[in-house]
Tab-separated table of C-alpha atoms in Angstrom:
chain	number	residue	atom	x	y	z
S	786	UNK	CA	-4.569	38.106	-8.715
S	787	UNK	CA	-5.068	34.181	-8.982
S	788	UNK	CA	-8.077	32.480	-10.536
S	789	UNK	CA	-10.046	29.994	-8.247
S	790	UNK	CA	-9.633	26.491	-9.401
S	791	UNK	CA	-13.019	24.916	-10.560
S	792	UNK	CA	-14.317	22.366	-8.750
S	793	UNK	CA	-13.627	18.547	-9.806
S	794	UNK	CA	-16.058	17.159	-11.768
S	795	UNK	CA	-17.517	14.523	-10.200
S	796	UNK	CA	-18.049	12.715	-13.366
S	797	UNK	CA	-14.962	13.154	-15.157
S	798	UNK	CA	-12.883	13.268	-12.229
S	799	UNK	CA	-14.742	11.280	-9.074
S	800	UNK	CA	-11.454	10.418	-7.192
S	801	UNK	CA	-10.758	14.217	-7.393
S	802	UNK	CA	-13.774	15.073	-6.373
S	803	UNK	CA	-14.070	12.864	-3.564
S	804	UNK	CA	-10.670	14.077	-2.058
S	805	UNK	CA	-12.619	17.703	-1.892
S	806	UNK	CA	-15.146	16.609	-0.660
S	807	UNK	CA	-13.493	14.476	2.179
S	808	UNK	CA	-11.703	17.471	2.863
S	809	UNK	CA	-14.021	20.004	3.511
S	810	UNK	CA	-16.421	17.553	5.641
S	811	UNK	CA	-13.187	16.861	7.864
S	812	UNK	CA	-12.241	20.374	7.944
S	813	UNK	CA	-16.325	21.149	9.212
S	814	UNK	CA	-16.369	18.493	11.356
S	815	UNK	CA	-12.988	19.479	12.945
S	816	UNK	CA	-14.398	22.810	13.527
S	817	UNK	CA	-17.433	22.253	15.262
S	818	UNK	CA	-16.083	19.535	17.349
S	819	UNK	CA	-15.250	21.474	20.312
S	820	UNK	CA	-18.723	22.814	19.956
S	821	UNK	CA	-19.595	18.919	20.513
S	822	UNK	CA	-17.171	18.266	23.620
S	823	UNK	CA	-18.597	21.263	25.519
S	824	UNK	CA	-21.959	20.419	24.818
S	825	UNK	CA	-20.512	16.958	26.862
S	826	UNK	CA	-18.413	18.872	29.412
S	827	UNK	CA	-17.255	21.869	29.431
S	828	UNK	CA	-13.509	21.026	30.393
S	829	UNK	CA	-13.799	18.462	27.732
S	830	UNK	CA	-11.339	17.996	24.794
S	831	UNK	CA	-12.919	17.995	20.847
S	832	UNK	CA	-10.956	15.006	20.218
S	833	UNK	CA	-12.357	13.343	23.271
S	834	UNK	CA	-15.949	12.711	21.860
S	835	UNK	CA	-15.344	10.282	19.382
S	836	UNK	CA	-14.047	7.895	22.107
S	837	UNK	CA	-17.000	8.356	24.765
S	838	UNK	CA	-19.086	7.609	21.173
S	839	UNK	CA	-16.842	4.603	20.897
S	840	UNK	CA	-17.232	3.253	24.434
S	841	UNK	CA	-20.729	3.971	24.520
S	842	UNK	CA	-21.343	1.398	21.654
S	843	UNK	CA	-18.441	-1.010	22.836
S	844	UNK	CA	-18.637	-0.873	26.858
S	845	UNK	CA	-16.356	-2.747	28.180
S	846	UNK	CA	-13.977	-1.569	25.302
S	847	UNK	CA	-10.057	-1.783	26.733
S	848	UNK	CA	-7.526	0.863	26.133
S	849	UNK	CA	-5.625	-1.141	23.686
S	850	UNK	CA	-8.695	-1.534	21.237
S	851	UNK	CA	-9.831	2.206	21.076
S	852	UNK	CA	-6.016	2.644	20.173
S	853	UNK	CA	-6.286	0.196	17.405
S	854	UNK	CA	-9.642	0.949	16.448
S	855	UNK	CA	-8.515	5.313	16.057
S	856	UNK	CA	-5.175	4.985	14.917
S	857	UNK	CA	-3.405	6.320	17.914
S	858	UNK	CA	-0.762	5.425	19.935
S	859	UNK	CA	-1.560	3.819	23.456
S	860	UNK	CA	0.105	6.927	25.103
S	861	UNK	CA	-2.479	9.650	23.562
S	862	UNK	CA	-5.175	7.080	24.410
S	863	UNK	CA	-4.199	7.115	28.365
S	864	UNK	CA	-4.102	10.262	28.655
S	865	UNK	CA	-7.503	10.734	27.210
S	866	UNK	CA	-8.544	8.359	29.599
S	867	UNK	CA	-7.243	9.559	32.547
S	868	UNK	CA	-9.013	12.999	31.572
S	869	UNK	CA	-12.284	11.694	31.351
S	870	UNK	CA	-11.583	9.325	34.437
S	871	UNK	CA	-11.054	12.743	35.753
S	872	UNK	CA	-14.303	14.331	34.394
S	873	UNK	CA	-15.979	11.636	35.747
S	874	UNK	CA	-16.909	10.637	32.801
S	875	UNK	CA	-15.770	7.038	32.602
S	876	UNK	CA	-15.253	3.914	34.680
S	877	UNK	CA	-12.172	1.987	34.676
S	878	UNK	CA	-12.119	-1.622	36.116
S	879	UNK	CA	-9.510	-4.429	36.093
S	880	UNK	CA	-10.254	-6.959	33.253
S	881	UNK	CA	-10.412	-10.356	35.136
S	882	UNK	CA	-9.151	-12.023	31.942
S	883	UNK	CA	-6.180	-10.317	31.754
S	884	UNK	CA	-5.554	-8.274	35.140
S	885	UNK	CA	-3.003	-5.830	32.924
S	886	UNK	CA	-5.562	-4.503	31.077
S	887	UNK	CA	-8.512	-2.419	32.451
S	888	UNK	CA	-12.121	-2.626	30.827
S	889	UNK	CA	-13.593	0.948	30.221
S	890	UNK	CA	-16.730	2.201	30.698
S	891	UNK	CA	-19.171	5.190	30.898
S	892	UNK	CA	-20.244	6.437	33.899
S	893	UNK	CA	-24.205	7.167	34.371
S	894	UNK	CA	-23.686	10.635	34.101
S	895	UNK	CA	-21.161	9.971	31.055
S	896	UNK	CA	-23.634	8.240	29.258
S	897	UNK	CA	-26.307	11.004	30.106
S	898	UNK	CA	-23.613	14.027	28.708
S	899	UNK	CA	-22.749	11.444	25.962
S	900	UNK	CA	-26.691	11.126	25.265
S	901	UNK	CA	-27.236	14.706	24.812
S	902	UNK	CA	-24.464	15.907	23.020
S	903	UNK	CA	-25.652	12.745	20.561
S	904	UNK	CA	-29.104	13.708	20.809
S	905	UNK	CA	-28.517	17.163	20.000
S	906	UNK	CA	-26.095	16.316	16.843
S	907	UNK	CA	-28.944	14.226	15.446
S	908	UNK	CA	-30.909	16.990	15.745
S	909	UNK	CA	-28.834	19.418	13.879
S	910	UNK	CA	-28.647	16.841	11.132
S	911	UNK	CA	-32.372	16.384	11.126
S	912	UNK	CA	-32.930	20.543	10.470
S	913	UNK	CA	-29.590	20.937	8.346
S	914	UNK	CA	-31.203	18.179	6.136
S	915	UNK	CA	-35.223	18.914	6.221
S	916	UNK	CA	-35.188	19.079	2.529
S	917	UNK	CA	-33.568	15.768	2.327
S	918	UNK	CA	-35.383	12.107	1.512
S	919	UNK	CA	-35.054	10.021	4.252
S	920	UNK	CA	-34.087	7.634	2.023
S	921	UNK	CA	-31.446	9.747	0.760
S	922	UNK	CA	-30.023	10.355	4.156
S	923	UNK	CA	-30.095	6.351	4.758
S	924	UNK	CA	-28.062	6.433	1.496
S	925	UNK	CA	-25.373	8.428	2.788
S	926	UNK	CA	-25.287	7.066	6.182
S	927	UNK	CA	-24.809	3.499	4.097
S	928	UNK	CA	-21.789	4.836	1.392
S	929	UNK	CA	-20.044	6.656	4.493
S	930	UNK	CA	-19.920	3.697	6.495
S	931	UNK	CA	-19.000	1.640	3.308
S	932	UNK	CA	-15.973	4.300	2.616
S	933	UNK	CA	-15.175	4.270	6.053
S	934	UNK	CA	-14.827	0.473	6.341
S	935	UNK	CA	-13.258	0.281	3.020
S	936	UNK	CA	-10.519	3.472	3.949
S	937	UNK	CA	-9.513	1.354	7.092
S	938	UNK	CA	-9.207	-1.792	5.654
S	939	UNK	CA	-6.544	-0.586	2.595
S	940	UNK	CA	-4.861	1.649	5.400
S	941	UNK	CA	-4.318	-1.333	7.473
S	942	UNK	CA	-3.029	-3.355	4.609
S	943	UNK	CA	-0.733	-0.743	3.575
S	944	UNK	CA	0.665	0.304	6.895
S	945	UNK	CA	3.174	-2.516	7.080
């Protein structure tokens, strides 16, 4: 029978530590996201919710920038797209800058799905974190983005 392996401390070890961490939050995350999606649509993919998130915020967002902006390949975007074109979920529209590229956007009742699911993840947050500070939830939100921003920016730097 094998021991468990202790958990890295954070102090003595807080790159360790942060790897587990990451780890298990993307491993959570990845298994309530089809939760998410059907919450959306009910034919809809887990992966597809972080783009609807994406053009919601961006409208007008093109095909080429949401691959850029996940780290996907153009192909795996278009097909996402042409599912939720499909759902009737987003609008697609020749960009009159550059007619080879379309400019996406939600649909009313995308944005209304989108709003809900969104809605009702805050509100998961808000009970899963009661016993939180506000201010200590503004904290997080501030060092996720920070690691987030920081992640991408070394990954890009390091990808060529």
């Amino acid at each position: 029978m094998t021991q468990a392996a202790t958990l890295p401390d954070p102090e003595r070890d807080p790159f360790g530590a942060l790897e587990r961490e990451i780890r298990v939050l993307v491993r959570r995350a990845a298994s309530t996201a089809a939760q998410t999606a059907l919450r959306v649509h009910p034919e809809l993919e887990a992966s597809a919710y972080p783009l609807l998130a994406h053009i919601h915020m961006h409208p007008g967002t093109r095909a080429s920038d949401l691959a850029a902006h996940f780290g996907v390949g153009r192909a795996t975007v278009s097909r996402q797209l042409s599912r939720l074109a499909d759902l009737g979920l987003i609008h697609r529209e020749v960009d009159p800058d550059d007619t080879r590229g379309q400019l996406i956007t939600l649909t009313p009742d995308g944005e209304a799905r989108f709003g809900a699911a969104r809605d009702g993840r805050v509100d998961a947050f808000r009970h899963a974190l009661a016993e939180w500070d506000e201010q200590d939830v503004a904290t997080l939100a501030v060092l996720l983005r920070r690691y987030s921003d920081d992640w991408v920016r070394w990954r890009d730097s390091h990808d060529r």
